[in-house]
Amino acid sequence: MEKKNENIQEEELKETEELTEEKNEDLEEIEEVEEVEENPVEQLEQQLDESESKYLKLYAEFENYKRRSREETERNNKYKNQSLATDLLSVLDNLERALQETGDSESFESLHKGVEMVYNDFLNKLEANGITQIKALDEPFDPNFHQAIMTEAKDGVESGVVIEEFQKGYLLKDRVIRPSMVKVSE
């Protein structure tokens, strides 16, 4: 009877091992199926992330392009009158020279007054369009705004101060369109 019991136990043990192996195989198959099912989802998520990253990069690049274009347009509009202003400065210089002339007759006085009115109106129109004179006389010399054509030692004046202005300088907004020609103290 013991042999029968042993045989039965051995058979049961074999059956149990076979069942365990089958279950393990089934589990492995299920895990493989789950992996296959997860891979497409993971792949799609990865593709979505990549597409989203590309979109964000392109969007940022386009926003930078729009900003640069806007800044360039603003800069062009800001300084669009520069060549006209530069051309008109010679007219302004001639008006200033005309105002420096002196005379005694009544007709000269009225002509002088008329030229002065034109000069003042001309200056007002330039200022209304962002063109201003550079202040130079008695100011510290600044090579960004002044062009030194002479130096001279002068008593009571610090070194590096503008003591005489030969030609006025002008700014268009914040850009120098003509520097002031000056004499600087030593």
mmCIF file of C-alpha atoms in Angstrom:
data_model
loop_
_atom_site.group_PDB
_atom_site.id
_atom_site.type_symbol
_atom_site.label_atom_id
_atom_site.label_comp_id
_atom_site.label_asym_id
_atom_site.label_seq_id
_atom_site.Cartn_x
_atom_site.Cartn_y
_atom_site.Cartn_z
ATOM 1 C CA MET A 1 0.000 0.000 0.000
ATOM 2 C CA GLU A 2 2.836 2.270 0.646
ATOM 3 C CA LYS A 3 3.998 1.868 -2.912
ATOM 4 C CA LYS A 4 0.604 2.815 -4.145
ATOM 5 C CA ASN A 5 0.628 5.854 -1.926
ATOM 6 C CA GLU A 6 4.071 6.752 -3.182
ATOM 7 C CA ASN A 7 2.966 6.282 -6.764
ATOM 8 C CA ILE A 8 -0.089 8.357 -6.190
ATOM 9 C CA GLN A 9 1.963 11.056 -4.541
ATOM 10 C CA GLU A 10 4.466 10.984 -7.362
ATOM 11 C CA GLU A 11 1.695 11.239 -9.913
ATOM 12 C CA GLU A 12 0.102 14.076 -7.998
ATOM 13 C CA LEU A 13 3.462 15.775 -7.725
ATOM 14 C CA LYS A 14 4.023 15.389 -11.488
ATOM 15 C CA GLU A 15 0.538 16.704 -12.197
ATOM 16 C CA THR A 16 1.155 19.650 -9.876
ATOM 17 C CA GLU A 17 4.480 20.379 -11.551
ATOM 18 C CA GLU A 18 2.870 20.174 -14.975
ATOM 19 C CA LEU A 19 0.063 22.474 -13.867
ATOM 20 C CA THR A 20 2.586 24.875 -12.367
ATOM 21 C CA GLU A 21 4.595 24.871 -15.599
ATOM 22 C CA GLU A 22 1.441 25.468 -17.631
ATOM 23 C CA LYS A 23 0.435 28.311 -15.343
ATOM 24 C CA ASN A 24 3.920 29.823 -15.605
ATOM 25 C CA GLU A 25 3.736 29.569 -19.391
ATOM 26 C CA ASP A 26 0.289 31.165 -19.335
ATOM 27 C CA LEU A 27 1.596 33.969 -17.105
ATOM 28 C CA GLU A 28 4.522 34.557 -19.437
ATOM 29 C CA GLU A 29 2.146 34.724 -22.409
ATOM 30 C CA ILE A 30 -0.085 37.174 -20.551
ATOM 31 C CA GLU A 31 2.930 39.341 -19.653
ATOM 32 C CA GLU A 32 4.076 39.287 -23.283
ATOM 33 C CA VAL A 33 0.611 40.312 -24.424
ATOM 34 C CA GLU A 34 0.588 43.140 -21.855
ATOM 35 C CA GLU A 35 4.026 44.294 -23.033
ATOM 36 C CA VAL A 36 2.864 44.282 -26.640
ATOM 37 C CA GLU A 37 -0.230 46.233 -25.598
ATOM 38 C CA GLU A 38 1.859 48.749 -23.594
ATOM 39 C CA ASN A 39 4.425 49.284 -26.346
ATOM 40 C CA PRO A 40 1.994 50.871 -28.835
ATOM 41 C CA VAL A 41 0.675 53.149 -26.103
ATOM 42 C CA GLU A 42 4.186 54.080 -25.072
ATOM 43 C CA GLN A 43 5.154 54.605 -28.699
ATOM 44 C CA LEU A 44 2.150 56.830 -29.277
ATOM 45 C CA GLU A 45 2.907 58.795 -26.117
ATOM 46 C CA GLN A 46 6.512 59.219 -27.238
ATOM 47 C CA GLN A 47 5.408 60.370 -30.702
ATOM 48 C CA LEU A 48 2.992 62.795 -29.081
ATOM 49 C CA ASP A 49 5.766 64.193 -26.868
ATOM 50 C CA GLU A 50 8.076 64.589 -29.864
ATOM 51 C CA SER A 51 5.377 66.295 -31.918
ATOM 52 C CA GLU A 52 4.522 68.586 -29.027
ATOM 53 C CA SER A 53 8.201 69.476 -28.592
ATOM 54 C CA LYS A 54 8.547 70.262 -32.317
ATOM 55 C CA TYR A 55 5.388 72.387 -32.182
ATOM 56 C CA LEU A 56 6.629 74.366 -29.178
ATOM 57 C CA LYS A 57 10.007 74.970 -30.814
ATOM 58 C CA LEU A 58 8.396 76.157 -34.043
ATOM 59 C CA TYR A 59 5.963 78.333 -32.125
ATOM 60 C CA ALA A 60 8.811 79.948 -30.144
ATOM 61 C CA GLU A 61 10.815 80.450 -33.333
ATOM 62 C CA PHE A 62 7.839 82.092 -35.044
ATOM 63 C CA GLU A 63 7.217 84.371 -32.050
ATOM 64 C CA ASN A 64 10.894 85.427 -32.136
ATOM 65 C CA TYR A 65 10.593 86.108 -35.868
ATOM 66 C CA LYS A 66 7.504 88.272 -35.302
ATOM 67 C CA ARG A 67 9.272 90.187 -32.498
ATOM 68 C CA ARG A 68 12.393 90.788 -34.623
ATOM 69 C CA SER A 69 10.264 91.921 -37.574
ATOM 70 C CA ARG A 70 8.278 94.288 -35.361
ATOM 71 C CA GLU A 71 11.472 95.743 -33.835
ATOM 72 C CA GLU A 72 13.029 96.201 -37.273
ATOM 73 C CA THR A 73 9.900 97.953 -38.547
ATOM 74 C CA GLU A 74 9.851 100.229 -35.496
ATOM 75 C CA ARG A 75 13.540 101.023 -35.942
ATOM 76 C CA ASN A 76 13.022 101.790 -39.640
ATOM 77 C CA ASN A 77 10.042 104.014 -38.875
ATOM 78 C CA LYS A 78 11.932 105.754 -36.089
ATOM 79 C CA TYR A 79 14.818 106.756 -38.342
ATOM 80 C CA LYS A 80 13.065 106.966 -41.720
ATOM 81 C CA ASN A 81 13.552 110.760 -41.888
ATOM 82 C CA GLN A 82 17.305 110.626 -41.290
ATOM 83 C CA SER A 83 18.428 111.303 -44.860
ATOM 84 C CA LEU A 84 15.931 114.172 -45.233
ATOM 85 C CA ALA A 85 17.028 115.632 -41.907
ATOM 86 C CA THR A 86 20.684 115.412 -42.878
ATOM 87 C CA ASP A 87 19.948 117.221 -46.147
ATOM 88 C CA LEU A 88 17.986 119.958 -44.369
ATOM 89 C CA LEU A 89 20.795 120.711 -41.918
ATOM 90 C CA SER A 90 22.704 122.652 -44.568
ATOM 91 C CA VAL A 91 19.630 124.883 -45.062
ATOM 92 C CA LEU A 92 19.528 125.444 -41.309
ATOM 93 C CA ASP A 93 23.238 126.335 -41.303
ATOM 94 C CA ASN A 94 22.652 128.903 -44.065
ATOM 95 C CA LEU A 95 19.777 130.456 -42.113
ATOM 96 C CA GLU A 96 22.047 130.742 -39.055
ATOM 97 C CA ARG A 97 24.737 132.444 -41.161
ATOM 98 C CA ALA A 98 22.149 134.865 -42.529
ATOM 99 C CA LEU A 99 21.092 135.732 -38.992
ATOM 100 C CA GLN A 100 24.707 136.553 -38.052
ATOM 101 C CA GLU A 101 24.851 139.353 -40.656
ATOM 102 C CA THR A 102 24.311 142.885 -39.425
ATOM 103 C CA GLY A 103 22.978 145.989 -41.088
ATOM 104 C CA ASP A 104 21.561 149.429 -40.299
ATOM 105 C CA SER A 105 18.832 149.989 -42.839
ATOM 106 C CA GLU A 106 15.176 149.520 -42.139
ATOM 107 C CA SER A 107 14.776 147.052 -45.019
ATOM 108 C CA PHE A 108 17.649 144.956 -43.634
ATOM 109 C CA GLU A 109 15.983 144.874 -40.218
ATOM 110 C CA SER A 110 12.689 143.635 -41.649
ATOM 111 C CA LEU A 111 14.514 141.064 -43.809
ATOM 112 C CA HIS A 112 16.489 139.930 -40.749
ATOM 113 C CA LYS A 113 13.255 139.591 -38.757
ATOM 114 C CA GLY A 114 11.670 137.527 -41.558
ATOM 115 C CA VAL A 115 14.711 135.206 -41.756
ATOM 116 C CA GLU A 116 14.607 134.838 -37.965
ATOM 117 C CA MET A 117 10.920 133.842 -38.122
ATOM 118 C CA VAL A 118 11.654 131.265 -40.840
ATOM 119 C CA TYR A 119 14.596 129.951 -38.806
ATOM 120 C CA ASN A 120 12.510 129.582 -35.617
ATOM 121 C CA ASP A 121 9.644 127.917 -37.497
ATOM 122 C CA PHE A 122 12.110 125.586 -39.190
ATOM 123 C CA LEU A 123 13.605 124.614 -35.791
ATOM 124 C CA ASN A 124 10.125 123.980 -34.359
ATOM 125 C CA LYS A 125 9.197 121.717 -37.285
ATOM 126 C CA LEU A 126 12.449 119.763 -36.895
ATOM 127 C CA GLU A 127 11.865 119.329 -33.161
ATOM 128 C CA ALA A 128 8.297 118.160 -33.823
ATOM 129 C CA ASN A 129 9.819 115.384 -35.966
ATOM 130 C CA GLY A 130 12.355 114.325 -33.316
ATOM 131 C CA ILE A 131 15.353 116.331 -34.557
ATOM 132 C CA THR A 132 17.039 118.258 -31.742
ATOM 133 C CA GLN A 133 20.227 120.269 -31.303
ATOM 134 C CA ILE A 134 23.093 118.788 -29.339
ATOM 135 C CA LYS A 135 24.039 121.047 -26.445
ATOM 136 C CA ALA A 136 27.779 121.577 -26.644
ATOM 137 C CA LEU A 137 28.979 124.929 -25.285
ATOM 138 C CA ASP A 138 30.318 124.702 -21.691
ATOM 139 C CA GLU A 139 29.552 120.956 -21.612
ATOM 140 C CA PRO A 140 32.116 118.213 -20.949
ATOM 141 C CA PHE A 141 33.517 116.897 -24.229
ATOM 142 C CA ASP A 142 31.765 113.675 -25.283
ATOM 143 C CA PRO A 143 33.148 111.973 -28.410
ATOM 144 C CA ASN A 144 29.732 110.398 -28.987
ATOM 145 C CA PHE A 145 28.211 113.846 -29.599
ATOM 146 C CA HIS A 146 31.130 116.187 -30.291
ATOM 147 C CA GLN A 147 33.899 116.280 -32.860
ATOM 148 C CA ALA A 148 36.950 118.139 -31.548
ATOM 149 C CA ILE A 149 38.695 120.067 -34.271
ATOM 150 C CA MET A 150 40.828 122.243 -31.991
ATOM 151 C CA THR A 151 42.125 122.377 -28.437
ATOM 152 C CA GLU A 152 43.139 125.458 -26.525
ATOM 153 C CA ALA A 153 44.236 126.228 -22.984
ATOM 154 C CA LYS A 154 41.863 128.670 -21.341
ATOM 155 C CA ASP A 155 42.153 130.146 -17.848
ATOM 156 C CA GLY A 156 39.366 129.320 -15.421
ATOM 157 C CA VAL A 157 38.051 126.420 -17.501
ATOM 158 C CA GLU A 158 38.562 122.771 -16.667
ATOM 159 C CA SER A 159 40.287 120.475 -19.115
ATOM 160 C CA GLY A 160 37.963 118.618 -21.491
ATOM 161 C CA VAL A 161 35.196 121.236 -21.599
ATOM 162 C CA VAL A 162 33.796 122.603 -24.874
ATOM 163 C CA ILE A 163 34.726 126.292 -25.097
ATOM 164 C CA GLU A 164 33.552 127.094 -28.628
ATOM 165 C CA GLU A 165 31.121 125.579 -31.117
ATOM 166 C CA PHE A 166 31.915 125.956 -34.828
ATOM 167 C CA GLN A 167 29.001 123.935 -36.192
ATOM 168 C CA LYS A 168 25.923 122.724 -34.322
ATOM 169 C CA GLY A 169 25.268 119.033 -34.008
ATOM 170 C CA TYR A 170 21.880 117.325 -34.224
ATOM 171 C CA LEU A 171 20.146 114.191 -32.973
ATOM 172 C CA LEU A 172 17.323 112.275 -34.615
ATOM 173 C CA LYS A 173 15.525 110.733 -31.630
ATOM 174 C CA ASP A 174 18.558 109.192 -29.882
ATOM 175 C CA ARG A 175 20.859 108.843 -32.910
ATOM 176 C CA VAL A 176 23.512 111.416 -33.810
ATOM 177 C CA ILE A 177 22.981 112.565 -37.390
ATOM 178 C CA ARG A 178 25.727 115.178 -37.191
ATOM 179 C CA PRO A 179 28.170 115.701 -34.306
ATOM 180 C CA SER A 180 28.936 119.207 -33.064
ATOM 181 C CA MET A 181 32.280 120.583 -34.313
ATOM 182 C CA VAL A 182 33.913 122.113 -31.257
ATOM 183 C CA LYS A 183 37.014 123.568 -29.633
ATOM 184 C CA VAL A 184 37.953 121.860 -26.363
ATOM 185 C CA SER A 185 39.932 123.267 -23.426
ATOM 186 C CA GLU A 186 43.230 121.611 -22.536
#
